[in-house]
Short mmCIF file of C-alpha atoms in Angstrom, two decimals:
data_model
loop_
_atom_site.label_atom_id
_atom_site.label_comp_id
_atom_site.label_asym_id
_atom_site.label_seq_id
_atom_site.Cartn_x
_atom_site.Cartn_y
_atom_site.Cartn_z
CA MET A 19 6.77 39.84 10.05
CA LEU A 20 4.07 42.34 11.02
CA ASN A 21 4.12 41.05 14.59
CA LYS A 22 7.88 41.54 14.77
CA LEU A 23 7.59 45.11 13.50
CA CYS A 24 4.90 45.87 16.07
CA LEU A 25 7.05 44.41 18.83
CA ILE A 26 10.06 46.49 17.75
CA LEU A 27 7.90 49.63 17.64
CA ILE A 28 6.52 48.99 21.13
CA LEU A 29 10.01 48.40 22.52
CA ALA A 30 11.28 51.61 20.89
CA ILE A 31 8.41 53.62 22.39
CA TRP A 32 8.97 52.05 25.80
CA CYS A 33 12.69 52.88 25.66
CA CYS A 34 11.93 56.51 24.79
CA LEU A 35 9.44 56.81 27.65
CA ALA A 36 11.88 55.17 30.07
CA ALA A 37 14.64 57.56 29.03
CA LYS A 38 12.36 60.52 29.79
CA ALA A 39 10.96 59.07 33.00
CA GLN A 40 11.70 60.86 36.21
CA ILE A 41 11.67 59.83 39.82
CA ILE A 42 10.10 62.33 42.20
CA LYS A 43 11.39 62.27 45.76
CA GLU A 44 10.66 64.45 48.78
CA PHE A 45 12.61 64.75 52.02
CA ASN A 46 11.59 66.85 54.97
CA VAL A 47 12.03 67.48 58.67
CA GLU A 48 8.76 68.25 60.39
CA GLU A 49 8.22 71.28 62.60
CA GLN A 50 10.45 71.27 65.68
CA GLU A 51 10.11 73.38 68.83
CA GLY A 52 13.06 74.83 70.72
CA LEU A 53 15.70 74.67 67.98
CA ASP A 54 18.55 77.15 68.27
CA LEU A 55 20.08 76.35 64.90
CA VAL A 56 19.52 74.32 61.72
CA GLN A 57 22.71 73.07 60.08
CA LEU A 58 22.18 71.91 56.51
CA ASP A 59 24.78 70.23 54.30
CA PHE A 60 23.52 69.80 50.73
CA SER A 61 25.55 68.17 47.96
CA SER A 62 24.49 67.35 44.39
CA TYR A 63 26.78 66.49 41.52
CA LYS A 64 24.39 67.79 38.83
CA GLY A 65 21.16 69.73 38.42
CA VAL A 66 19.29 73.00 38.69
CA SER A 67 18.75 73.95 42.33
CA GLN A 68 16.37 76.48 43.91
CA ILE A 69 16.91 77.45 47.54
CA LYS A 70 14.26 79.76 48.93
CA ARG A 71 11.83 80.53 51.74
CA MET A 72 8.69 78.46 51.97
CA TYR A 73 5.60 79.44 53.91
CA SER A 74 5.70 76.47 56.25
CA SER A 75 6.71 75.62 59.80
CA ASP A 76 8.96 72.75 58.70
CA PRO A 77 12.65 73.67 58.97
CA ILE A 78 13.59 71.75 55.79
CA LEU A 79 11.64 70.51 52.78
CA ILE A 80 13.53 69.17 49.75
CA HIS A 81 11.66 68.25 46.58
CA THR A 82 13.50 66.74 43.61
CA HIS A 83 12.89 65.41 40.12
CA LEU A 84 15.57 62.91 39.12
CA SER A 85 16.31 61.46 35.70
CA LYS A 86 19.01 59.02 34.58
CA VAL A 87 19.05 57.71 38.13
CA ASN A 88 21.84 55.36 39.10
CA ILE A 89 21.65 56.13 42.79
CA LEU A 90 19.07 57.86 44.95
CA PRO A 91 19.91 60.80 47.23
CA GLU A 92 20.80 60.00 50.81
CA PHE A 93 19.09 62.16 53.42
CA ASN A 94 19.79 62.05 57.15
CA TYR A 95 19.10 64.23 60.15
CA GLU A 96 19.45 64.26 63.92
CA ILE A 97 18.92 66.72 66.77
CA ASN A 98 21.60 67.29 69.40
CA ASP A 99 21.66 70.06 72.03
CA ARG A 100 18.88 72.03 70.31
CA VAL A 101 20.71 71.93 66.96
CA LEU A 102 19.23 70.14 63.94
CA HIS A 103 21.92 68.54 61.78
CA ALA A 104 20.62 67.58 58.32
CA SER A 105 22.43 66.39 55.21
CA LEU A 106 21.51 65.41 51.68
CA SER A 107 24.07 63.85 49.37
CA HIS A 108 23.62 62.82 45.75
CA HIS A 109 26.76 61.21 44.32
CA ASN A 110 27.80 60.74 40.73
CA VAL A 111 28.17 57.09 39.79
CA GLU A 112 28.36 57.72 36.04
CA ASN A 113 32.11 58.47 36.18
CA GLU A 114 31.45 61.68 34.31
CA GLY A 115 34.80 63.32 33.59
CA PHE A 116 35.54 67.01 34.04
CA GLY A 117 35.67 67.53 30.26
CA LYS A 118 32.22 66.06 29.84
CA GLY A 119 30.98 68.23 32.69
CA ILE A 120 32.28 71.35 30.96
CA SER A 121 30.65 70.39 27.64
CA SER A 122 27.35 69.71 29.45
CA LYS A 123 27.49 73.20 30.91
CA LEU A 124 28.50 74.97 27.70
CA PHE A 125 25.86 73.39 25.50
CA ALA A 126 22.96 73.15 27.95
CA ASN A 127 20.07 75.44 27.07
CA SER A 128 17.34 74.37 29.49
CA GLU A 129 16.93 73.06 32.99
CA GLY A 130 16.26 69.57 31.68
CA ASP A 131 19.73 69.39 30.17
CA PHE A 132 21.16 69.07 33.69
CA ASP A 133 19.03 65.96 34.35
CA HIS A 134 17.89 66.81 37.88
CA THR A 135 16.01 69.64 39.58
CA TRP A 136 16.10 70.44 43.28
CA GLU A 137 13.86 72.67 45.39
CA VAL A 138 15.08 73.35 48.91
CA GLY A 139 12.52 75.09 51.09
CA LEU A 140 13.45 76.89 54.32
CA SER A 141 11.34 78.57 57.00
CA GLU A 142 11.64 82.02 58.56
CA LYS A 143 10.99 80.42 61.97
CA TYR A 144 14.54 79.03 62.26
CA THR A 145 18.17 80.14 62.12
CA TYR A 146 20.35 78.47 59.47
CA ASP A 147 23.99 77.53 58.99
CA MET A 148 24.27 76.08 55.47
CA ASN A 149 26.87 74.45 53.25
CA PHE A 150 26.07 73.77 49.60
CA HIS A 151 28.13 71.87 47.05
CA PHE A 152 26.97 71.87 43.44
CA GLY A 153 28.76 70.05 40.66
CA ILE A 154 27.40 70.87 37.20
CA GLY A 155 24.38 73.07 36.54
CA LYS A 156 22.83 76.14 38.12
CA ALA A 157 22.00 77.25 41.65
CA ASN A 158 19.51 80.00 42.47
CA LEU A 159 19.48 81.15 46.08
CA ASP A 160 16.79 83.57 47.28
CA LEU A 161 17.39 83.96 51.01
CA SER A 162 15.09 86.98 51.36
CA GLY A 163 13.43 87.23 54.75
CA LEU A 164 15.22 84.20 56.22
CA ASN A 165 17.50 84.05 59.28
CA VAL A 166 20.85 82.90 57.94
CA LYS A 167 23.87 82.92 60.21
CA LYS A 168 26.28 81.46 57.66
CA CYS A 169 26.06 80.34 54.03
CA LYS A 170 28.89 78.74 52.05
CA VAL A 171 28.58 77.60 48.44
CA LYS A 172 31.13 75.65 46.41
CA THR A 173 30.69 74.52 42.80
CA ALA A 174 32.63 72.81 40.04
CA THR A 175 31.00 74.28 36.91
CA ALA A 176 27.69 75.52 38.29
CA ASP A 177 26.55 79.16 38.01
CA VAL A 178 25.30 80.74 41.24
CA ASP A 179 22.65 83.46 41.52
CA LEU A 180 22.10 85.19 44.87
CA ASN A 181 18.93 87.24 44.66
CA TYR A 182 17.50 89.30 47.51
CA VAL A 183 14.20 91.10 47.32
CA LYS A 184 14.43 94.73 48.43
CA ASN A 185 13.04 95.30 51.93
CA ALA A 186 13.38 91.56 52.66
CA SER A 187 16.83 91.48 54.24
CA ASN A 188 18.37 88.70 56.27
CA GLY A 189 16.56 88.60 59.59
CA ILE A 190 19.79 88.47 61.61
CA GLU A 191 23.39 89.56 61.24
CA MET A 192 25.16 87.05 59.03
CA ASP A 193 28.69 85.99 59.86
CA THR A 194 29.95 84.76 56.46
CA LEU A 195 28.61 84.56 52.93
CA MET A 196 31.03 82.65 50.70
CA VAL A 197 30.78 81.47 47.09
CA LYS A 198 33.64 79.59 45.39
CA VAL A 199 33.29 78.52 41.76
CA ASN A 200 35.81 76.68 39.62
CA MET A 201 34.25 77.71 36.30
CA GLY A 202 31.11 79.79 36.02
CA THR A 203 29.35 82.98 37.05
CA VAL A 204 28.44 84.40 40.44
CA LYS A 205 25.68 86.99 40.37
CA GLY A 206 24.39 88.89 43.39
CA VAL A 207 21.33 91.18 43.29
CA ASN A 208 20.64 93.47 46.27
CA ILE A 209 23.46 91.56 47.90
CA ALA A 210 23.79 94.06 50.77
CA CYS A 211 20.54 92.57 52.09
CA ALA A 212 22.57 89.57 53.27
CA LYS A 213 23.82 91.77 56.16
CA ALA A 214 27.04 89.73 56.29
CA ASP A 215 30.23 90.67 58.12
CA GLN A 216 32.32 88.83 55.51
CA MET A 217 31.50 88.25 51.83
CA ILE A 218 33.87 86.12 49.80
CA PHE A 219 33.48 85.52 46.06
CA ASP A 220 36.16 83.41 44.42
CA VAL A 221 36.03 82.31 40.75
CA ASN A 222 38.87 80.58 38.94
CA TYR A 223 37.43 81.03 35.43
CA GLY A 224 34.36 83.16 34.88
CA ARG A 225 32.59 86.25 36.14
CA VAL A 226 31.59 87.95 39.38
CA ASP A 227 28.66 90.37 39.03
CA LEU A 228 27.49 92.09 42.24
CA ASN A 229 24.99 94.84 42.93
CA PHE A 230 25.30 96.74 46.23
CA GLU A 231 22.96 99.54 45.23
CA ASP A 232 20.50 99.82 48.11
CA ASP A 233 19.21 102.17 50.78
CA PHE A 234 21.19 103.10 53.88
CA GLU A 235 19.06 100.92 56.14
CA THR A 236 20.52 97.78 54.55
CA LEU A 237 24.16 98.83 54.26
CA LYS A 238 26.43 97.93 57.18
CA PRO A 239 30.15 97.53 57.89
CA CYS A 240 31.38 94.64 55.79
CA ASN A 241 34.49 93.18 54.15
CA ILE A 242 33.88 92.11 50.57
CA SER A 243 36.47 90.03 48.72
CA ALA A 244 36.11 89.32 44.97
CA THR A 245 38.82 87.24 43.28
CA VAL A 246 38.89 86.05 39.66
CA GLY A 247 41.74 84.16 38.03
CA ALA A 248 40.64 84.66 34.44
CA GLY A 249 37.45 86.50 33.60
CA SER A 250 35.71 89.63 34.82
CA VAL A 251 34.41 91.46 37.87
CA HIS A 252 31.50 93.89 37.61
CA ILE A 253 30.33 95.66 40.77
CA VAL A 254 27.64 98.29 41.25
CA LEU A 255 28.92 100.14 44.31
CA PRO A 256 26.80 101.66 47.11
CA SER A 257 25.84 105.31 47.02
CA ASN A 258 28.77 107.72 47.15
CA GLN A 259 27.20 109.10 50.35
CA TYR A 260 28.06 105.88 52.20
CA PRO A 261 31.62 105.38 53.52
CA TYR A 262 33.48 102.66 51.65
CA ILE A 263 36.95 101.96 50.34
CA VAL A 264 38.04 99.92 47.31
CA LYS A 265 41.40 98.15 47.14
CA ILE A 266 42.36 96.77 43.74
CA LYS A 267 45.00 94.18 42.91
CA SER A 268 45.43 93.47 39.22
CA THR A 269 48.00 92.83 36.52
CA ALA A 270 48.85 94.36 33.16
CA MET A 271 46.50 91.78 31.63
CA CYS A 272 43.48 93.25 33.43
CA ARG A 273 41.50 96.18 32.01
CA THR A 274 40.19 98.38 34.83
CA SER A 275 37.37 100.93 34.83
CA VAL A 276 36.83 103.05 37.97
CA PRO A 277 34.14 105.79 38.23
CA GLY A 278 35.39 109.35 38.45
CA HIS A 279 33.41 110.17 41.59
CA LEU A 280 35.75 108.01 43.70
CA SER A 281 38.70 109.69 45.42
CA VAL A 282 42.16 108.31 44.68
CA LEU A 283 44.02 107.47 47.89
CA ASP A 284 46.92 105.79 46.07
CA LYS A 285 47.47 104.01 42.75
CA SER A 286 45.38 101.00 43.80
CA THR A 287 43.05 102.37 46.49
CA TYR A 288 39.89 104.42 46.03
CA ALA A 289 37.28 105.83 48.40
CA SER A 290 33.76 107.18 48.35
CA LYS A 291 32.96 110.81 49.05
CA ALA A 292 31.74 109.92 52.56
CA TYR A 293 34.81 107.86 53.44
CA ASP A 294 36.54 108.68 56.71
CA LYS A 295 39.26 106.37 58.02
CA ASP A 296 37.88 106.80 61.54
CA ALA A 297 34.29 105.93 60.62
CA ASP A 298 32.88 102.85 62.31
CA ASN A 299 30.58 101.78 59.45
CA ILE A 300 33.07 101.39 56.59
CA MET A 301 32.56 98.84 53.83
CA THR A 302 35.83 97.51 52.42
CA PHE A 303 36.07 96.04 48.92
CA GLU A 304 39.15 93.99 48.04
CA ILE A 305 39.23 93.01 44.37
CA ASP A 306 41.81 90.82 42.64
CA VAL A 307 41.67 90.04 38.91
CA SER A 308 44.62 88.38 37.22
CA VAL A 309 43.47 88.22 33.59
CA GLY A 310 40.38 89.94 32.21
CA SER A 311 38.50 93.06 33.23
CA LEU A 312 37.26 94.97 36.27
CA THR A 313 34.39 97.41 36.07
CA LEU A 314 33.11 99.51 38.96
CA LYS A 315 30.00 101.66 38.73
#
C-alpha cells in the first residue's frame, strides 16, 4: 500500500513539473554583408512578444520560451537580390475558440498566462520591412534607433505597445506604420519618432492611446488615421506651434473633448495655431469613433 502511495505521489509531482516545463528555442540569421533590406514575417497565435534593438551584427535573433507545446515554430530564410526574406510561424493546433481566447485575455494577469514568450532582436546595421501577426497576448515594440522602412501589425486580441525613446528616432524615413487590432489596446509613446509618412491605427473594440508630444526635430509631415468601432481614442497632440489639422468623424454615441487652443475651421475640423493650408510640413489627423469617447489634449 505504501509503495502504491509513493508511486502515485511521484507521478503527481512529475505531472506538475511536466505541465510547467518549457522548451527554449533560438532562431537567428548570422551577420550578412551587402544586404539592402531585411523582410521579416512573424506570426504567433499566443504569447507575450518583445521586439527591440539588440547590440549585435546579426540581422535577426529570435529567442522563445514555449509551454504547452503541440507544435514547434517554423523558421525559414533565404537571400535573393540583396534582400533577406525571413519568416517565423507558430500555429495553434489546440483548436482554441475565439471565446476562449477572449477569456484568456480578460483574466490573464501575468506573462506566463499567455503560455509563450518571444524576444525578437533587430540590428541598427540593417533596414527592415516587417509584418507581425499576434493572436492572443501582448506585443511590445521598441523600434528606437532602428532603420525601419515599413512596419505592419495585426492582432486578434493582443494589446500592442509602441514605445520610442526620445532622441532615438527611426534612422530613416518610414513609409507606413500600421496597427490593426480586433479587440485590445494600441498605445504609442513618442510615436512621432517613427518618422512615418502614414500611420494607421484601427481597433474594432478597445482603445487607441497616442502621444505625439515631442520636439520639432522629430515632427514631420504625416497622415495619421485612428479608427475605433467601440471604445475610445486619446491623443496628446503636438505643440500648438507646429502646423497640424484634425478631422473628426463621430456619431451621437461618441463623447468628444477638444482643447480650446485649437481653431475651429468647421463643425468637424480643427487646426493648430501654426496651421497654414499652404504649409508644406502639415500633420493631418483623421479620427473616427463610432461608439465611445474621443479626447484630444
